PDB file of C-alpha atoms in Angstrom:
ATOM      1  CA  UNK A  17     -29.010-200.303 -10.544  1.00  0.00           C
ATOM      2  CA  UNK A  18     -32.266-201.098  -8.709  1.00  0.00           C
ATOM      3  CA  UNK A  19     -35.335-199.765  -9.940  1.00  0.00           C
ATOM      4  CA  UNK A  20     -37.647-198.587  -7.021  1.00  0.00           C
ATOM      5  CA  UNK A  21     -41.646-199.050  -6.487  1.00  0.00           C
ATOM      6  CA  UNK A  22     -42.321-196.023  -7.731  1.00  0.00           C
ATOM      7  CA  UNK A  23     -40.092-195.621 -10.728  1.00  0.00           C
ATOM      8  CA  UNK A  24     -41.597-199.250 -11.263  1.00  0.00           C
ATOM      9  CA  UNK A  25     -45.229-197.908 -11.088  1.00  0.00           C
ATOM     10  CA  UNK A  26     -44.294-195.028 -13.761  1.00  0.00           C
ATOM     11  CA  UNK A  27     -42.943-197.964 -16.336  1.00  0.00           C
ATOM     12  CA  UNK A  28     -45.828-199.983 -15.635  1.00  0.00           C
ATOM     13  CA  UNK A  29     -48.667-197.453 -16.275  1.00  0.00           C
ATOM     14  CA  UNK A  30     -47.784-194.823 -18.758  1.00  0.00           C
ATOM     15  CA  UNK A  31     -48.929-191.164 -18.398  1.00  0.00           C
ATOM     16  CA  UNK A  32     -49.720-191.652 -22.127  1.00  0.00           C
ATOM     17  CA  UNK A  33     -52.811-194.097 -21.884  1.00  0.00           C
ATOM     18  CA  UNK A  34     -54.436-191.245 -19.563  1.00  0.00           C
ATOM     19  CA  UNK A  35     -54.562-188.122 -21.732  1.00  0.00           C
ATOM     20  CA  UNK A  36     -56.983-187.300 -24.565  1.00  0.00           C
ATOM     21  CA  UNK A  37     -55.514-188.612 -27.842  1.00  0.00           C
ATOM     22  CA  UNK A  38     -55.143-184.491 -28.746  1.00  0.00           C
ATOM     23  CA  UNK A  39     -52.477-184.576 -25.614  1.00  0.00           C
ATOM     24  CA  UNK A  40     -50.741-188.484 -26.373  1.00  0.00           C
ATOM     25  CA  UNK A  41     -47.876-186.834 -28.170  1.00  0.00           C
ATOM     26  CA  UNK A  42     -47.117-184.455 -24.765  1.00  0.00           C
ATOM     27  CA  UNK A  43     -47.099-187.604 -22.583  1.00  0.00           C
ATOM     28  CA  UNK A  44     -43.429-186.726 -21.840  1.00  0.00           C
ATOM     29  CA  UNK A  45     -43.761-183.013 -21.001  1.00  0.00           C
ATOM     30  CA  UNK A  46     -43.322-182.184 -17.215  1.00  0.00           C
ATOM     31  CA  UNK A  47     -46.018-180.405 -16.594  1.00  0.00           C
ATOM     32  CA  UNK A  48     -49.551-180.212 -16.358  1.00  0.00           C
ATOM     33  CA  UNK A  49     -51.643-181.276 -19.569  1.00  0.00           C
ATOM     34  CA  UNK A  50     -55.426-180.679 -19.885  1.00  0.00           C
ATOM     35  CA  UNK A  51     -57.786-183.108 -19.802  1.00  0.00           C
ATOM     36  CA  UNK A  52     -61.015-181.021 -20.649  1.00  0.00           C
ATOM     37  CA  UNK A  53     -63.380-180.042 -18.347  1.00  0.00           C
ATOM     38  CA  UNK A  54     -61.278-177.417 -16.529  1.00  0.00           C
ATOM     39  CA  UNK A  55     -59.159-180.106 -15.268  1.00  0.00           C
ATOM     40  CA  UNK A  56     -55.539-181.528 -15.297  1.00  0.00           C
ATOM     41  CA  UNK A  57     -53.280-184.168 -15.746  1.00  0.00           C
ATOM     42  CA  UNK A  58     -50.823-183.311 -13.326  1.00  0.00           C
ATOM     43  CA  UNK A  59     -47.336-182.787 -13.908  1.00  0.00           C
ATOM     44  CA  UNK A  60     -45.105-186.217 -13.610  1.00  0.00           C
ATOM     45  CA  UNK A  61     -42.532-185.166 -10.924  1.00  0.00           C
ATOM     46  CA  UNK A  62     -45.669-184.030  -8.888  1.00  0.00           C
ATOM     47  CA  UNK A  63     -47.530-186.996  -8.971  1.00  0.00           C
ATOM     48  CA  UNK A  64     -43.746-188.944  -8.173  1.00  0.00           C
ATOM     49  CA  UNK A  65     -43.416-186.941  -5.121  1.00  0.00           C
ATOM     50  CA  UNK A  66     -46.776-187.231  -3.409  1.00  0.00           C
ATOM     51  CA  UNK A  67     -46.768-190.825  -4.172  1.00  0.00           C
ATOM     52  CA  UNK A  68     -43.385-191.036  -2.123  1.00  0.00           C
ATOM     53  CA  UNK A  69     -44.701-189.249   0.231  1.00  0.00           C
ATOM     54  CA  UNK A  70     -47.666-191.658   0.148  1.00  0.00           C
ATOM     55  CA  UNK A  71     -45.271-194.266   0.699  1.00  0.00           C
ATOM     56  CA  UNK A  72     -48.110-197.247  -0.434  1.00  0.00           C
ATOM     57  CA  UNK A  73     -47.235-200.697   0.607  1.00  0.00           C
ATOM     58  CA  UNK A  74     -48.953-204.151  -0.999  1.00  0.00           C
ATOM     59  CA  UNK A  75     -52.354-204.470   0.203  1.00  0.00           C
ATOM     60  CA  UNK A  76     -53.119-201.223   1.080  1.00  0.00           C
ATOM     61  CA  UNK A  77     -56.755-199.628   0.944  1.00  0.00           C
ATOM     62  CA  UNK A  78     -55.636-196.482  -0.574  1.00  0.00           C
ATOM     63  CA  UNK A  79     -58.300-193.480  -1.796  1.00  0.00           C
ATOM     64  CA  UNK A  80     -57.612-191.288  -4.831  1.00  0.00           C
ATOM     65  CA  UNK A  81     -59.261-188.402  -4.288  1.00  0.00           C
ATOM     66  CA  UNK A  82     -59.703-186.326  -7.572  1.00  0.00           C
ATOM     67  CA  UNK A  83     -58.624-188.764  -9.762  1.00  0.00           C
ATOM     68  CA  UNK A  84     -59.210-187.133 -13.203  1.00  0.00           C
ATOM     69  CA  UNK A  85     -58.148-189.036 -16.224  1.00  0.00           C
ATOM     70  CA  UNK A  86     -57.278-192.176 -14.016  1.00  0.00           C
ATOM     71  CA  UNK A  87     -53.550-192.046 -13.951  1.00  0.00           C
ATOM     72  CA  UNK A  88     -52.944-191.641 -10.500  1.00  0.00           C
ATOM     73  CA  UNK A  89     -55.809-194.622  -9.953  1.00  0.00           C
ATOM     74  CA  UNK A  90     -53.291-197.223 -11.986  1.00  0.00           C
ATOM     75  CA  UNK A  91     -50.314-196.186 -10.317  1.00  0.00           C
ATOM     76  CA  UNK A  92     -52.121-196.514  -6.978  1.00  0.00           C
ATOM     77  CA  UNK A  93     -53.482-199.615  -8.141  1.00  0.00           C
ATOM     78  CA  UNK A  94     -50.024-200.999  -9.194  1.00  0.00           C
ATOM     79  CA  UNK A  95     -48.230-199.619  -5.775  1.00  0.00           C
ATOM     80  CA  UNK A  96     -50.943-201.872  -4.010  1.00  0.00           C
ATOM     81  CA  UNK A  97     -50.776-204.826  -5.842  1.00  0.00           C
ATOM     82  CA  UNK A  98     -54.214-207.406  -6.182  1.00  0.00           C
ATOM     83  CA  UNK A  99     -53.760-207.637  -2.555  1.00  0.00           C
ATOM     84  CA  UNK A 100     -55.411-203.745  -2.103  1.00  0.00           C
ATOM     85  CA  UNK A 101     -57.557-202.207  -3.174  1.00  0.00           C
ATOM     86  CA  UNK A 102     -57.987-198.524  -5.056  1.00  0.00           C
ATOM     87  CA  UNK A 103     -60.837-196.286  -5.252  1.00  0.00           C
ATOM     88  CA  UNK A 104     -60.828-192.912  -7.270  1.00  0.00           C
ATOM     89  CA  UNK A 105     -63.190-190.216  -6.968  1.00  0.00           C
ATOM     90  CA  UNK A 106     -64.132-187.467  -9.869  1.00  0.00           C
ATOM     91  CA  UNK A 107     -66.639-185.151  -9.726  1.00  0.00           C
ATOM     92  CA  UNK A 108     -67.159-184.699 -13.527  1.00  0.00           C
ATOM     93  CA  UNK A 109     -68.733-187.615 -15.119  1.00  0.00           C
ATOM     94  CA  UNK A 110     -67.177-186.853 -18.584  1.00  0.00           C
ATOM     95  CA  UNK A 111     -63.611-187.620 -16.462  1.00  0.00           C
ATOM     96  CA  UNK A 112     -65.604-190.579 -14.652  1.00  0.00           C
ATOM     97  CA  UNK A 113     -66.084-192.326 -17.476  1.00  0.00           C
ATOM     98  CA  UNK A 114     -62.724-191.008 -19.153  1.00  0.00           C
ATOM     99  CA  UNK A 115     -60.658-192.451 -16.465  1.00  0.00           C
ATOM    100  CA  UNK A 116     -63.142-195.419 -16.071  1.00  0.00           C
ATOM    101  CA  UNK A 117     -62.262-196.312 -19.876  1.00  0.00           C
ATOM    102  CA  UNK A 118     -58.521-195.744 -19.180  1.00  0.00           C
ATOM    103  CA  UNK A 119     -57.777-198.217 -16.311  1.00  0.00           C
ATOM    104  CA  UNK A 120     -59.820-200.751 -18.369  1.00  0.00           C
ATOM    105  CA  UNK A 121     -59.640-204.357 -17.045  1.00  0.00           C
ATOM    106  CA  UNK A 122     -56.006-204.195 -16.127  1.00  0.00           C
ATOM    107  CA  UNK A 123     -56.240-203.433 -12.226  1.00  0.00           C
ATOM    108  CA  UNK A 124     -59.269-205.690 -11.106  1.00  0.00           C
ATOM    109  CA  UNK A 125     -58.722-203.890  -7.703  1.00  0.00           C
ATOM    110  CA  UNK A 126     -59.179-200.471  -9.083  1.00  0.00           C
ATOM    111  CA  UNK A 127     -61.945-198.923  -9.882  1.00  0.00           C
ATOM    112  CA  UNK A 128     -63.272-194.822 -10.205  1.00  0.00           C
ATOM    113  CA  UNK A 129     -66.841-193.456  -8.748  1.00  0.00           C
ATOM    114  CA  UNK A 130     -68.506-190.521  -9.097  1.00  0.00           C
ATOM    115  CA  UNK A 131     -67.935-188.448  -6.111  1.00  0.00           C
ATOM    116  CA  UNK A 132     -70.792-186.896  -4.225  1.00  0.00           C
ATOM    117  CA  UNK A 133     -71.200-183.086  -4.028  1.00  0.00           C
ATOM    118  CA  UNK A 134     -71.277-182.348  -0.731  1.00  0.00           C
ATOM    119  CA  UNK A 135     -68.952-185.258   0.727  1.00  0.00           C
ATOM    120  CA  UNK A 136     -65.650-185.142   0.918  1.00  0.00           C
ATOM    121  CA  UNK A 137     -63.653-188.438   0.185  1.00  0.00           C
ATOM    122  CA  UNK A 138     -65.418-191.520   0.918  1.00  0.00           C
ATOM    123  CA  UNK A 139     -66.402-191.997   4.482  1.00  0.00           C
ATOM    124  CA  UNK A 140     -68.910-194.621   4.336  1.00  0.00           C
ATOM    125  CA  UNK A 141     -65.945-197.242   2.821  1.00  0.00           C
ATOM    126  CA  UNK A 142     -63.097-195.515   5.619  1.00  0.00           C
ATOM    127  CA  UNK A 143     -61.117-195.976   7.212  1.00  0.00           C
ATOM    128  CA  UNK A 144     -57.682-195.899   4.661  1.00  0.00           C
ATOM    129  CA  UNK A 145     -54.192-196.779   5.003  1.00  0.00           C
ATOM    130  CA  UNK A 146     -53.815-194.670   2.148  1.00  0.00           C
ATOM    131  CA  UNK A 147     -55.169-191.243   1.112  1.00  0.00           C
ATOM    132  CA  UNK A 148     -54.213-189.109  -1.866  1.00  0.00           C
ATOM    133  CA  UNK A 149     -55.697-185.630  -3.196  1.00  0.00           C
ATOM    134  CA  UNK A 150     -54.753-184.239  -6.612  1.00  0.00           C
ATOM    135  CA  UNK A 151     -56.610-181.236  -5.884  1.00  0.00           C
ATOM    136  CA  UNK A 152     -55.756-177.768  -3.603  1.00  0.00           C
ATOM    137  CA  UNK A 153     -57.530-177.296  -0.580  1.00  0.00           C
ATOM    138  CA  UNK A 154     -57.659-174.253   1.322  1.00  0.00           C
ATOM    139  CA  UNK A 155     -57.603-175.605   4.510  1.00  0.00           C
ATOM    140  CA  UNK A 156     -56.486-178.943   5.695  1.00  0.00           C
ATOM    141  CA  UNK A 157     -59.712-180.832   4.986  1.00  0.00           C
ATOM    142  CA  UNK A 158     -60.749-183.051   8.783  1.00  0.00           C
ATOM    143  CA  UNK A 159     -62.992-185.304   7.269  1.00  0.00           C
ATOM    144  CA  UNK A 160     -60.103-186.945   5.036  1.00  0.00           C
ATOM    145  CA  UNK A 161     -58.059-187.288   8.172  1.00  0.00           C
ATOM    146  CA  UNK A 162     -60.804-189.039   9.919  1.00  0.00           C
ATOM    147  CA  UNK A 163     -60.793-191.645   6.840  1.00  0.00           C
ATOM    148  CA  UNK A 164     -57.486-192.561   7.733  1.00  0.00           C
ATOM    149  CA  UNK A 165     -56.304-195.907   9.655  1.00  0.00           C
ATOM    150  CA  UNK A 166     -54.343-195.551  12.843  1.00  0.00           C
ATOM    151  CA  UNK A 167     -50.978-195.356  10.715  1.00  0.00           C
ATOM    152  CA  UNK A 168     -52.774-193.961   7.881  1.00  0.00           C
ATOM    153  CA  UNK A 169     -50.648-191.463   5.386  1.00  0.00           C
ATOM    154  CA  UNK A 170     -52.782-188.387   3.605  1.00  0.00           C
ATOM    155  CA  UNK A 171     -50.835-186.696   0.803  1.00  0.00           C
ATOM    156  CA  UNK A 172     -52.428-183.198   0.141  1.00  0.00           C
ATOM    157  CA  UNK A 173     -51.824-179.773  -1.136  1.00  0.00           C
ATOM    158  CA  UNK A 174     -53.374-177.085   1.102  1.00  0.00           C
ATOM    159  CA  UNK A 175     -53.358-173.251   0.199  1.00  0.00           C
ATOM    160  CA  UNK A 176     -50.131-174.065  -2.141  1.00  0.00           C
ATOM    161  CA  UNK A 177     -48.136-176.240   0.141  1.00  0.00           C
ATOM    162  CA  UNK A 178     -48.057-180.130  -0.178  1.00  0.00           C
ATOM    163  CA  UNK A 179     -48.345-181.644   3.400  1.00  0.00           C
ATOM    164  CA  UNK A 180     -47.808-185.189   4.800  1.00  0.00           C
ATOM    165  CA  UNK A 181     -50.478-185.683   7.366  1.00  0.00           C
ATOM    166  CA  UNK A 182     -49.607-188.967   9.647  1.00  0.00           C
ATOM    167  CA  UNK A 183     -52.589-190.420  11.874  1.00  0.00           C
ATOM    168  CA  UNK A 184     -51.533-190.552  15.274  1.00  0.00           C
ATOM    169  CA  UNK A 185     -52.745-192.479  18.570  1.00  0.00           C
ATOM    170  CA  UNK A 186     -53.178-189.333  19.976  1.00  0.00           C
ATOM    171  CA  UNK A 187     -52.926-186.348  17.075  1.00  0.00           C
ATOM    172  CA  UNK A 188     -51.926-186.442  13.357  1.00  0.00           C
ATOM    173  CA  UNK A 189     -48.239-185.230  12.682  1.00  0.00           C
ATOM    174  CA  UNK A 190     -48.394-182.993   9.633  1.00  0.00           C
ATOM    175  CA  UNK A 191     -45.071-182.181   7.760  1.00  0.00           C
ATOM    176  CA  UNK A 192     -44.523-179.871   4.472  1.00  0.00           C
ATOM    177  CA  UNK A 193     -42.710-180.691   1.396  1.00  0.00           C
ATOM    178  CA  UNK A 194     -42.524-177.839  -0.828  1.00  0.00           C
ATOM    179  CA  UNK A 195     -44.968-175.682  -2.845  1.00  0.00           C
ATOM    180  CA  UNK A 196     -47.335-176.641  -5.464  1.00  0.00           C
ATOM    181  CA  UNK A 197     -50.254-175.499  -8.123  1.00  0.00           C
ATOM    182  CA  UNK A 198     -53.132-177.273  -8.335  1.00  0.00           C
ATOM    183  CA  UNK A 199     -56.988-176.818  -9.646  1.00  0.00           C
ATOM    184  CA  UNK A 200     -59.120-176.256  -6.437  1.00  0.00           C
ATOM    185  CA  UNK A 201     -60.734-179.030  -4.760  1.00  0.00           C
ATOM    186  CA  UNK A 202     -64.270-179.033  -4.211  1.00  0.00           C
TER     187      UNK A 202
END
């Protein structure tokens, strides 16, 4: 049996280096865990199915927005290999420096910045192959679909449902896939 990219990235960077040591022993559960700070680690088969969705090749530029504890960072940063490059954004610097800590020195390409109130995702470094938001918008946010390459992908839930948006020559194609809970995005 062949092991795919993303069941590889799950081996490679276990949910249990990303939680609070309080948590470490409910690394397995599939849900959400807390993280303090109002926020969330999110559920495993979740974060699986957005970063299918995602579909991240080697060397992609790929942006994490809402990247909490870091998890989602390292498996971005292992999807994209040293040939791309991952940025993560939090807004609360206890979780900056929590997720900071957490991806360590193991993904050189990786890193996680303090977002800026006010901006959404990271416009002054777009555009992105790759976009991903672990946080529910009400409405699908245009700025973060402006950050995207030509044949950029943007994984994000809006007002419960997770959508595929797919940058276009001429107009993004947006697809849903399924309903999900997540803390607001803001």
């Amino acid at each position: 049996m062949t092991t795919d990219r993303v069941d590889a990235a799950f081996a490679a960077v276990p949910r249990e280096g990303f939680l609070p040591r309080s948590q470490r022993r409910r690394a397995a559960y599939d849900g959400p865990i807390p993280i303090g700070h109002g926020q969330t680690n999110s559920q495993p088969r979740t974060v699986e199915a957005m970063l299918r969705l995602l579909d991240v090749r080697p060397g992609d530029r790929v942006l994490d927005v809402g990247s909490g504890s870091g998890w989602t960072t390292g498996l971005l940063a292992h999807l994209t290999g040293p040939t791309g490059s991952v940025l993560g954004l939090e807004l609360e610097p206890a979780l900056v420096a929590f997720g900071r800590d957490n991806l360590g020195r193991r993904w050189p390409w990786a890193r996680i910045d303090q977002a800026r109130r006010g901006v959404l995702g990271d416009p002054d470094g777009a555009p992105y192959d790759r976009v991903l938001v672990s946080a529910g918008a009400e409405e699908l946010p245009g700025e973060l679909v402006d950050q995207l390459t030509p044949d950029g992908r943007l994984v994000i839930p809006v007002a419960g449902v997770m959508l595929l948006v797919e940058a276009g020559a001429e107009a993004p194609r947006i697809t849903e896939h399924g309903y999900y809970r997540f803390v607001p995005l803001r």
